[in-house]
Each structure stands twice: as structure tokens, then as C-alpha cells.
Coordinates of C-alpha atoms in Angstrom, one line a residue:
M1 CA 39.7 -24.0 127.8
M2 CA 40.2 -22.6 124.3
K3 CA 40.2 -24.8 121.2
S4 CA 43.3 -25.6 119.2
K5 CA 43.8 -26.2 115.6
I6 CA 46.6 -27.2 113.3
I7 CA 46.5 -25.9 109.7
N8 CA 48.4 -27.7 107.0
K9 CA 48.2 -28.5 103.3
S10 CA 46.4 -31.7 103.5
S11 CA 43.4 -31.0 101.4
A12 CA 45.1 -32.1 98.2
N13 CA 46.1 -35.4 99.8
E14 CA 42.5 -35.9 101.1
N15 CA 41.1 -35.3 97.7
S16 CA 43.6 -37.7 96.1
T17 CA 42.4 -40.6 98.4
N18 CA 38.8 -40.4 97.1
K19 CA 38.0 -43.4 95.0
Y20 CA 36.9 -43.2 91.4
H21 CA 33.5 -44.7 90.7
S22 CA 32.8 -45.6 87.1
L23 CA 29.4 -44.4 85.9
S24 CA 29.3 -47.2 83.3
R25 CA 30.0 -49.9 85.8
R26 CA 27.3 -48.5 88.1
I27 CA 24.8 -48.6 85.3
V28 CA 25.7 -52.2 84.5
A29 CA 25.5 -53.2 88.1
Q30 CA 22.1 -51.6 88.6
F31 CA 20.7 -53.1 85.4
C32 CA 22.0 -56.6 86.5
V33 CA 20.5 -56.2 90.0
F34 CA 17.2 -55.0 88.6
T35 CA 17.1 -57.8 86.1
L36 CA 17.9 -60.4 88.7
V37 CA 15.3 -59.2 91.1
L38 CA 12.7 -58.9 88.3
S39 CA 13.5 -62.3 87.0
C40 CA 13.2 -63.9 90.5
F41 CA 9.8 -62.2 91.1
Y42 CA 8.6 -63.2 87.6
S43 CA 9.8 -66.8 87.9
A44 CA 8.2 -67.1 91.4
F45 CA 4.9 -65.7 90.0
V46 CA 4.9 -68.0 87.0
F47 CA 5.8 -71.0 89.2
L48 CA 3.0 -70.2 91.6
A49 CA 0.6 -69.5 88.8
M50 CA 1.2 -72.9 87.2
Y51 CA 0.6 -74.6 90.6
A52 CA -2.6 -72.5 91.1
L53 CA -3.9 -73.4 87.6
E54 CA -3.2 -77.0 88.1
D55 CA -5.1 -77.0 91.5
S56 CA -7.9 -75.0 90.0
F57 CA -8.3 -77.5 87.2
I58 CA -8.5 -80.4 89.7
Y59 CA -11.0 -78.6 91.9
T60 CA -13.1 -77.6 89.0
T61 CA -13.3 -81.3 87.8
M62 CA -14.1 -82.4 91.4
A63 CA -16.8 -79.7 91.7
Q64 CA -18.4 -80.9 88.4
E65 CA -18.3 -84.5 89.5
A66 CA -19.9 -83.6 92.9
Q67 CA -22.7 -81.7 91.2
L68 CA -23.5 -84.8 89.0
M69 CA -23.4 -87.0 92.1
Q70 CA -25.7 -84.7 94.0
E71 CA -28.2 -84.7 91.1
G72 CA -28.1 -88.5 91.0
Y73 CA -28.7 -88.8 94.7
Q74 CA -31.8 -86.5 94.4
Q75 CA -33.2 -88.7 91.6
H76 CA -32.4 -92.2 93.0
Q77 CA -32.1 -91.5 96.7
Q78 CA -28.6 -93.0 96.8
W79 CA -25.1 -91.9 95.9
P80 CA -23.9 -92.9 92.4
I81 CA -20.4 -94.3 91.8
P82 CA -18.0 -91.6 90.6
R83 CA -17.3 -91.7 86.9
H84 CA -13.5 -91.2 87.3
H85 CA -11.5 -94.1 88.5
Y86 CA -9.2 -91.9 90.6
M87 CA -12.2 -90.6 92.7
K88 CA -13.9 -92.4 95.6
L89 CA -16.9 -91.5 97.7
Y90 CA -16.9 -91.7 101.5
L91 CA -20.2 -91.3 103.3
S92 CA -18.7 -90.1 106.5
K93 CA -15.5 -88.6 107.9
E94 CA -14.9 -91.8 109.9
S95 CA -14.7 -93.8 106.7
L96 CA -11.9 -91.7 105.2
P97 CA -8.4 -93.3 105.0
E98 CA -6.4 -93.0 108.2
L99 CA -3.9 -90.7 106.6
I100 CA -6.5 -88.2 105.7
K101 CA -8.3 -88.4 109.1
V102 CA -5.0 -87.7 110.9
Q103 CA -4.2 -84.6 108.8
L104 CA -7.8 -83.4 109.2
L105 CA -7.4 -83.4 113.0
T106 CA -4.7 -80.7 112.7
E107 CA -6.1 -78.9 109.7
P108 CA -9.9 -79.3 109.6
N109 CA -10.3 -77.1 106.6
A110 CA -7.5 -78.6 104.5
G111 CA -8.4 -79.8 101.0
E112 CA -5.0 -81.0 99.8
F113 CA -3.0 -83.9 101.3
F114 CA 0.3 -85.6 100.6
G115 CA 0.5 -89.4 101.0
E116 CA 3.2 -92.0 100.7
Q117 CA 5.1 -92.9 97.5
G118 CA 4.4 -89.6 96.0
K119 CA 0.6 -89.9 96.1
H120 CA -1.3 -86.6 96.2
Y121 CA -5.0 -86.3 97.3
H122 CA -7.7 -83.7 97.0
L123 CA -10.7 -83.8 99.3
Y124 CA -14.1 -82.3 98.4
A125 CA -17.0 -82.1 100.9
L126 CA -20.3 -82.8 99.1
P127 CA -23.3 -80.6 99.9
K128 CA -25.7 -82.1 102.5
V129 CA -28.8 -83.4 100.8
A130 CA -31.1 -83.5 103.8
P131 CA -29.4 -81.5 106.6
E132 CA -32.3 -82.1 109.0
K133 CA -31.8 -85.9 108.8
Q134 CA -28.0 -86.0 108.7
S135 CA -25.4 -85.1 111.3
D136 CA -21.9 -83.8 110.8
A137 CA -20.6 -87.4 111.0
E138 CA -22.7 -88.4 108.0
Q139 CA -21.1 -85.7 105.8
A140 CA -20.2 -87.3 102.4
Y141 CA -16.8 -86.7 101.0
L142 CA -15.3 -87.1 97.5
L143 CA -11.6 -88.0 97.6
A144 CA -9.4 -87.9 94.5
E145 CA -5.9 -89.4 94.2
V146 CA -4.6 -87.0 91.5
S147 CA -0.9 -88.0 91.3
E148 CA -1.6 -89.2 87.7
M149 CA -3.1 -85.8 86.8
L150 CA -0.3 -83.6 88.1
L151 CA 1.7 -82.0 85.4
V152 CA 3.7 -79.2 87.2
R153 CA 4.9 -81.0 90.3
P154 CA 6.7 -83.9 88.5
I155 CA 8.7 -81.5 86.4
S156 CA 9.2 -78.8 89.1
G157 CA 13.0 -79.5 89.2
F158 CA 13.2 -79.1 85.4
L159 CA 11.1 -75.9 85.5
L160 CA 13.4 -74.4 88.2
K161 CA 16.5 -75.2 86.1
A162 CA 14.9 -73.8 83.0
M163 CA 13.9 -70.6 84.8
L164 CA 17.4 -70.3 86.2
V165 CA 18.8 -70.6 82.7
V166 CA 16.3 -68.0 81.4
C167 CA 17.3 -65.7 84.3
L168 CA 21.0 -66.0 83.4
V169 CA 20.3 -65.3 79.8
L170 CA 18.2 -62.2 80.7
I171 CA 21.0 -61.0 83.0
I172 CA 23.5 -61.4 80.2
I173 CA 21.2 -59.5 77.8
A174 CA 20.7 -56.8 80.5
C175 CA 24.4 -56.5 81.1
T176 CA 25.0 -56.1 77.3
I177 CA 22.3 -53.4 77.1
A178 CA 23.5 -51.7 80.2
W179 CA 27.1 -51.7 78.9
L180 CA 26.0 -50.2 75.6
L181 CA 23.8 -47.6 77.4
G182 CA 26.5 -46.8 80.0
R183 CA 29.1 -46.4 77.3
S184 CA 26.9 -44.1 75.2
T185 CA 26.1 -42.1 78.4
A186 CA 29.6 -41.9 79.8
R187 CA 31.5 -41.2 76.6
P188 CA 30.3 -37.6 76.2
L189 CA 30.8 -37.1 79.9
Q190 CA 34.4 -38.4 79.5
R191 CA 34.9 -36.1 76.5
L192 CA 33.6 -33.2 78.6
A193 CA 35.9 -34.1 81.5
D194 CA 38.9 -34.4 79.2
L195 CA 38.0 -31.0 77.6
V196 CA 38.1 -29.1 80.9
D197 CA 40.5 -31.2 83.0
G198 CA 43.8 -29.4 83.7
V199 CA 43.2 -26.8 81.0
A200 CA 43.5 -23.1 81.8
P201 CA 40.2 -21.3 81.4
E202 CA 41.6 -19.0 78.8
N203 CA 42.6 -22.0 76.6
I204 CA 39.2 -23.7 76.6
P205 CA 37.5 -23.3 73.2
D206 CA 34.5 -21.0 73.0
K207 CA 31.0 -22.5 72.6
F208 CA 32.2 -26.1 73.3
A209 CA 28.8 -27.0 74.6
Q210 CA 27.5 -27.2 71.0
R211 CA 29.6 -30.4 70.6
F212 CA 27.4 -32.3 73.0
P213 CA 23.9 -33.8 72.6
N214 CA 20.9 -31.7 73.5
N215 CA 20.1 -33.5 76.8
E216 CA 21.3 -33.4 80.4
I217 CA 24.9 -33.8 79.3
G218 CA 24.5 -30.8 77.0
L219 CA 22.9 -28.8 79.8
L220 CA 25.9 -29.7 82.0
A221 CA 28.3 -28.6 79.2
Q222 CA 26.4 -25.4 78.8
T223 CA 26.5 -24.7 82.6
L224 CA 30.3 -25.4 82.6
E225 CA 30.7 -23.2 79.6
N226 CA 28.9 -20.3 81.3
T227 CA 30.8 -20.8 84.6
L228 CA 34.2 -21.1 82.8
G229 CA 33.4 -18.0 80.8
Q230 CA 32.8 -16.1 84.1
I231 CA 36.0 -17.4 85.5
K232 CA 37.8 -16.4 82.3
S233 CA 36.4 -12.9 82.6
A234 CA 37.4 -12.7 86.2
L235 CA 40.9 -13.8 85.4
I236 CA 41.2 -11.2 82.7
R237 CA 40.0 -8.5 85.1
E238 CA 42.4 -9.7 87.8
K239 CA 45.3 -9.7 85.3
H240 CA 44.4 -6.2 84.3
F241 CA 44.1 -5.2 87.9
T242 CA 47.4 -6.6 88.9
R243 CA 49.1 -5.0 85.9
D244 CA 47.5 -1.6 86.7
V245 CA 48.3 -1.9 90.4
S246 CA 51.9 -2.8 89.5
H247 CA 52.2 0.3 87.5
E248 CA 50.2 2.7 89.7
L249 CA 51.9 1.6 93.0
R250 CA 55.4 1.1 91.8
T251 CA 55.6 4.4 90.1
P252 CA 54.9 6.6 93.2
V253 CA 57.1 4.4 95.4
A254 CA 60.0 4.9 92.9
I255 CA 59.3 8.6 92.9
I256 CA 59.5 8.7 96.8
K257 CA 62.7 6.8 96.7
N258 CA 64.2 9.1 94.1
A259 CA 63.1 12.2 96.0
V260 CA 64.7 10.9 99.2
E261 CA 67.9 10.1 97.4
V262 CA 68.0 13.6 95.8
Y263 CA 67.4 15.2 99.2
Q264 CA 70.1 13.2 100.8
T265 CA 72.7 14.0 98.2
S266 CA 71.8 17.7 97.6
H267 CA 70.8 19.0 101.0
T268 CA 73.9 20.3 102.8
L269 CA 74.5 23.1 105.4
D270 CA 76.2 26.4 104.5
P271 CA 79.4 26.5 106.6
E272 CA 79.5 30.4 106.4
L273 CA 76.4 30.7 108.6
P274 CA 77.0 32.1 112.2
Q275 CA 77.9 29.5 114.8
Q276 CA 74.6 29.7 116.7
Q277 CA 72.5 29.6 113.5
L278 CA 74.6 26.7 112.1
L279 CA 74.0 24.7 115.3
Q280 CA 70.3 25.3 115.0
Q281 CA 70.4 24.2 111.4
Q282 CA 72.3 21.1 112.3
L283 CA 69.7 20.1 114.9
K284 CA 67.0 20.6 112.4
Q285 CA 69.0 18.7 109.8
Q286 CA 69.3 15.7 112.2
A287 CA 65.6 15.6 112.9
T288 CA 64.9 16.0 109.2
D289 CA 67.4 13.2 108.3
A290 CA 65.8 10.9 110.8
L291 CA 62.4 11.6 109.3
I292 CA 63.8 11.1 105.7
K293 CA 65.3 7.9 106.8
R294 CA 62.0 6.6 108.1
I295 CA 60.4 7.7 104.8
S296 CA 63.2 5.8 102.9
D297 CA 62.7 2.7 105.0
A298 CA 59.0 2.8 104.6
S299 CA 59.3 3.2 100.8
V300 CA 61.6 0.2 100.7
Q301 CA 59.2 -1.8 102.8
M302 CA 56.3 -0.7 100.6
E303 CA 58.2 -1.8 97.5
Q304 CA 58.8 -5.2 98.9
T305 CA 55.2 -5.6 100.1
V306 CA 53.9 -4.6 96.7
T307 CA 56.2 -7.1 95.0
T308 CA 55.1 -9.8 97.4
L309 CA 51.4 -9.2 97.2
L310 CA 51.6 -9.0 93.4
S311 CA 53.4 -12.3 93.3
L312 CA 50.7 -13.8 95.4
A313 CA 48.0 -12.4 93.2
R314 CA 49.7 -13.7 90.0
N315 CA 50.7 -17.0 91.7
E316 CA 54.3 -16.4 90.6
H317 CA 56.9 -18.6 92.2
T318 CA 60.0 -17.5 90.4
S319 CA 59.5 -13.8 89.8
V320 CA 61.3 -12.9 93.0
A321 CA 64.7 -14.6 93.4
K322 CA 65.6 -16.4 96.6
S323 CA 68.6 -15.2 98.5
S324 CA 70.3 -15.8 101.9
V325 CA 68.7 -13.6 104.6
N326 CA 69.4 -13.2 108.3
L327 CA 66.2 -14.1 110.2
L328 CA 67.3 -12.1 113.3
A329 CA 67.8 -8.9 111.3
L330 CA 64.3 -9.1 109.8
V331 CA 62.8 -10.0 113.2
E332 CA 64.4 -7.0 114.9
Q333 CA 63.4 -4.7 112.0
A334 CA 59.7 -5.9 112.3
V335 CA 59.8 -5.4 116.1
I336 CA 61.1 -1.8 115.7
D337 CA 58.6 -1.1 112.9
H338 CA 55.7 -2.2 115.1
S339 CA 56.9 -1.1 118.5
Y340 CA 54.4 1.8 118.5
L341 CA 51.7 -0.8 119.1
L342 CA 53.2 -1.6 122.5
A343 CA 53.8 2.1 123.3
N344 CA 50.1 2.8 122.8
K345 CA 48.8 0.4 125.4
T346 CA 46.3 2.3 127.5
N347 CA 46.4 0.0 130.5
G348 CA 50.0 0.9 131.4
N349 CA 51.1 -2.8 131.6
L350 CA 54.5 -3.7 130.4
V351 CA 54.8 -6.2 127.5
E352 CA 58.2 -7.7 127.2
V353 CA 59.5 -8.8 123.8
L354 CA 61.9 -11.7 123.9
V355 CA 63.8 -12.6 120.8
S356 CA 65.7 -15.9 121.1
D357 CA 69.3 -16.2 120.1
N358 CA 68.5 -19.1 117.9
T359 CA 66.8 -16.7 115.4
N360 CA 70.3 -15.6 114.4
V361 CA 70.4 -17.9 111.4
N362 CA 70.6 -17.4 107.6
L363 CA 67.7 -18.7 105.5
T364 CA 67.5 -19.1 101.8
L365 CA 64.2 -17.8 100.7
Q366 CA 62.5 -14.7 99.2
P367 CA 63.1 -11.8 101.7
G368 CA 60.0 -9.9 100.8
M369 CA 57.8 -12.9 101.5
L370 CA 59.4 -13.4 104.9
K371 CA 59.1 -9.7 105.7
V372 CA 55.4 -9.6 105.0
L373 CA 55.0 -12.8 107.1
L374 CA 56.9 -11.3 110.1
D375 CA 55.1 -7.9 109.9
N376 CA 51.6 -9.6 110.0
L377 CA 52.4 -12.1 112.8
I378 CA 54.4 -9.7 115.0
S379 CA 52.0 -6.8 114.6
N380 CA 49.1 -9.2 115.6
A381 CA 51.0 -10.4 118.7
F382 CA 51.8 -6.8 119.8
Q383 CA 48.3 -5.6 119.2
Y384 CA 46.4 -8.3 121.1
T385 CA 48.9 -8.7 124.1
N386 CA 48.0 -6.3 126.9
A387 CA 50.4 -7.8 129.5
G388 CA 53.0 -10.4 129.7
E389 CA 55.4 -11.2 126.9
V390 CA 55.9 -12.0 123.2
L391 CA 58.4 -14.7 122.5
I392 CA 60.0 -15.1 119.1
S393 CA 62.2 -18.2 118.5
Y394 CA 63.5 -20.5 115.8
E395 CA 64.2 -24.2 116.2
N396 CA 64.3 -27.2 113.9
N397 CA 63.6 -25.1 110.8
Q398 CA 60.4 -23.7 112.5
L399 CA 59.7 -20.1 113.4
V400 CA 57.5 -19.7 116.5
I401 CA 55.8 -16.5 117.7
A402 CA 54.0 -17.0 121.0
D403 CA 52.2 -14.3 123.1
T404 CA 50.3 -14.2 126.4
G405 CA 47.4 -12.3 125.0
S406 CA 43.7 -13.0 125.3
G407 CA 43.9 -15.7 122.6
I408 CA 41.5 -16.3 119.7
E409 CA 37.8 -16.6 120.4
A410 CA 36.5 -20.2 120.3
S411 CA 33.8 -19.3 117.8
I412 CA 36.3 -18.4 115.1
V413 CA 39.4 -20.4 116.0
D414 CA 38.5 -23.0 113.2
K415 CA 38.3 -20.3 110.5
V416 CA 40.5 -17.5 111.7
T417 CA 42.7 -17.8 108.6
E418 CA 39.8 -17.3 106.2
L419 CA 39.3 -14.0 104.5
M420 CA 37.6 -11.2 106.5
V421 CA 37.2 -13.4 109.7
K422 CA 38.2 -11.5 112.8
G423 CA 37.5 -11.4 116.5
S424 CA 35.2 -9.0 118.3
Q425 CA 38.2 -7.0 119.7
S426 CA 39.9 -6.7 116.3
T427 CA 40.2 -3.2 114.8
G428 CA 41.4 -4.5 111.4
Y429 CA 39.6 -5.9 108.4
G430 CA 40.4 -9.6 108.9
F431 CA 43.0 -9.8 106.1
G432 CA 46.3 -10.4 108.0
L433 CA 46.1 -14.1 108.8
S434 CA 44.4 -14.7 105.4
I435 CA 47.5 -13.2 103.7
V436 CA 49.8 -15.3 105.9
K437 CA 48.0 -18.5 105.0
R438 CA 48.1 -17.7 101.3
L439 CA 51.7 -16.7 101.5
C440 CA 52.6 -20.0 103.3
E441 CA 50.7 -22.0 100.7
H442 CA 52.4 -20.0 97.9
Q443 CA 55.9 -20.8 99.3
G444 CA 55.2 -24.3 100.5
W445 CA 55.6 -23.5 104.2
Q446 CA 53.6 -25.3 106.8
L447 CA 51.5 -23.0 109.1
S448 CA 50.1 -24.2 112.4
L449 CA 48.1 -22.2 115.0
K450 CA 47.2 -23.0 118.6
S451 CA 45.2 -20.8 120.9
E452 CA 44.9 -21.9 124.6
Q453 CA 46.3 -19.4 127.0
G454 CA 47.5 -16.8 124.5
T455 CA 48.3 -17.7 120.9
Q456 CA 51.1 -19.6 119.3
I457 CA 51.8 -19.5 115.6
S458 CA 54.4 -21.7 114.0
V459 CA 55.8 -21.6 110.5
R460 CA 57.9 -24.5 109.2
F461 CA 60.0 -23.5 106.3

């Protein structure tokens, strides 16, 4: 099964739905998030460091006391009494307070314990003086109830609140700095956007990049200046090209039309010629008149096509006046003009052309535009239909041209209206449907294309 595609003018609507993201707001948000994360990590580090310093001071004091007690034992062969009132000596694990023994069962290597009524203990195992005479049960322990020495834990709530206040102050400062930084960064970008937004390239001042700072923004402005300069040069070349084409093509077309008119008004038969010779001259005259008429029709068509293509190139919407035109008449003319494509079929199959009666309507539009549209669509239908029929109809303000040809290849169906895209069987240059698409966009017509069994192209006016 072949793919199908509907082409419409929705790109502008899709672009308009994209949300605008402020660079200044993003800078402020990122600064605030960064400051919040950094403050949290720093506060946690300070809080843990204060706890660690407090514990380190207590353990250092206990280690010094244990060293003095060990020296006293070595001198007097008995343990001295601890110098600090909050420390007690226990000669075995069994003699420790019940609270400490219970916690040691689950955490044998623990050195810090929490008791009732906010009491806090630190345990220090004294070095064994005579390991060969003592068992593990006779290990001496120094236990300190240090709740009176604690400085950080009693004020931990206050510290947390203070750190929270400091964090909020830092966030406010960061927001202010980020706002100033974002404003100073976004202001030249906004000036650059205002400078190039909606302004024709030929109206943009020269060397505007010099107005911006010599940083990334200045580099962007310089890049835009170079790009817009190239676009400006391209537009000038295109304007010169369309002007030259207008002159060089319209002039020979006008000459052809004038020559045809001169021939038609001046070329008459001499009535005094013999009857047989006069009859021969009349037959030749009829053949010549038919040929001249084809040349005249082709010159008129060429003139309309040139006018239409130049209007597309210049993006002119009002240069060609709209008028009431009969759709059926233009369809029949396009069918006649391109009927040779059906006569040249090598397979000998018959292709039937069906023009619906509902095409007999009058439309108010630019005749040249409609003529170019019909010529491209009908010639494509004739060229790529080897058997079957080509149906041309009009209903609900929509022109439909459907054929029973081979259809569009699946590999190019999504981009067949792009410039120079054509199928493997095409003998053209891939311009036809591209011109049709541009013409529809120019006139505000809606183009849709489906390719399943054959091809169906619809144009809604």
C-alpha cells in the first residue's frame, strides 16, 4: 500500500505555538537552584564538621585521661581515680551500666551511647596492662557522661534555623546578582532581536555589529550581519534577474503576437488566380492559419505564464487583477494543449479523460495563476497514466484531479512537492509540483495530495 500525505499551510501555526523562554528568567532560576544546592551541601558540611569537632575534643580528653591512668597503674599497680567528675572507671564489661551493656550487645564496637533524660555517654577501652594475666572480661573501661560538655547538640535547632536564614539570604543575593547578570546579558540580545525582527534585509543598517560588545553576543551580531548581507545581495540579484527576465521574455512574446496579428490582417488571397490554383492556395492558407492560431495561442499562454512566474518570484499579490473565469473553459483548454501526451503512449492502451459537469462554474481569481496550476497538474496526470482514466471534478470549492497511474513512489511521497524531487520514471526536472505548491501558498489555496492506487491532487480555493 502506498503512503498518503496531506499538505497544508500549518507550519506558521505550529511555529506560533512554541512557547517563549526568557533567558533572564532561566539565568535567575539556575542561579537560585545552584545557590540552594550549594547552601544545603555547605550547611550539612558545617553541621557535620561541628559534630565531628565536638566528638574529637571529647575523645581527645578521654584519651589523655586514659594515658594518665595507665601510667598511674604502672607505678602503683592499681587504677587511680579519674580526675574529671564526669568520668568513671569500670574494671570489666560486666560492671558497666545496664544501658551500656545492652547497646554493646548489638554494637560491640560502639563508642557513643544515648541515655535517658538527654544523657550522652562516651566509652573508651583502656589498654590492657598485663594481657597474659587478664582475660577479655577483665578489660577496663573509662565511661564519660558528657552531656554537660556538649555545645553543638543543645543548640542544634537554633543552628538549623540560622543556617536556613543564611540560606534564604544567600538565595536572595544570588537572585539579585542573577537578575542583574541576566538583564545585562539579555539586553543586547533583545536589541539585536529588535534590530532584525520584521525588517527587510535591505533596510537593516550596515555594520550594525559594531554596536554590540566584543563577546559572544558581538560574534552573533557579526554572523547575522554577514548572513543578512548575503541575503541582501541575493535579493538584489534576484530583483535584477526578474527585471531582466521581464524585459527579455516579454519583448519577444510581444513581437510574436504582433507578427501574428500582422500576418492575420495582411495575408489575403488574390481572387484573380485560376480556380485550381486558388483552391490550392486556400488549402495552404487554412493549414497556415491553423498553425498561426497555435502560435498565437502559445504566445498568449507564454505571456500569462511569464506574468505568473514573475509574480511568484517577486511575491506580488496584487500585480495581476482578479477576474471571473470559467473553470470548465480553462480545464478544456489545458486538456487540449496537453492531449499529445496521451497520443504518444507506446503501449497502445486507451486513457479516458473525464471532465465532470460540476467544473462549469465561474471563479473569481487570477486567470494566469489558475492556468499554470491546471497545466502542471493535468500534464502530470496525462504523462504518468498509461491506462485507465483521468477524472477532473469540482465540488465544495475544491478542484480534484485524480488518475489511475502508477502513483508516487513511497520513498519520495513525503517530499514530492519540494524542488527538484522526482520519481525514477520522471523525464522532467522536478519543478512542476514545486511550482504548484508555491503558487498555492502565494494565492492562499490549500493543496492536498494522496497517492494510493493512482494519484489524487486536490486544491481548495
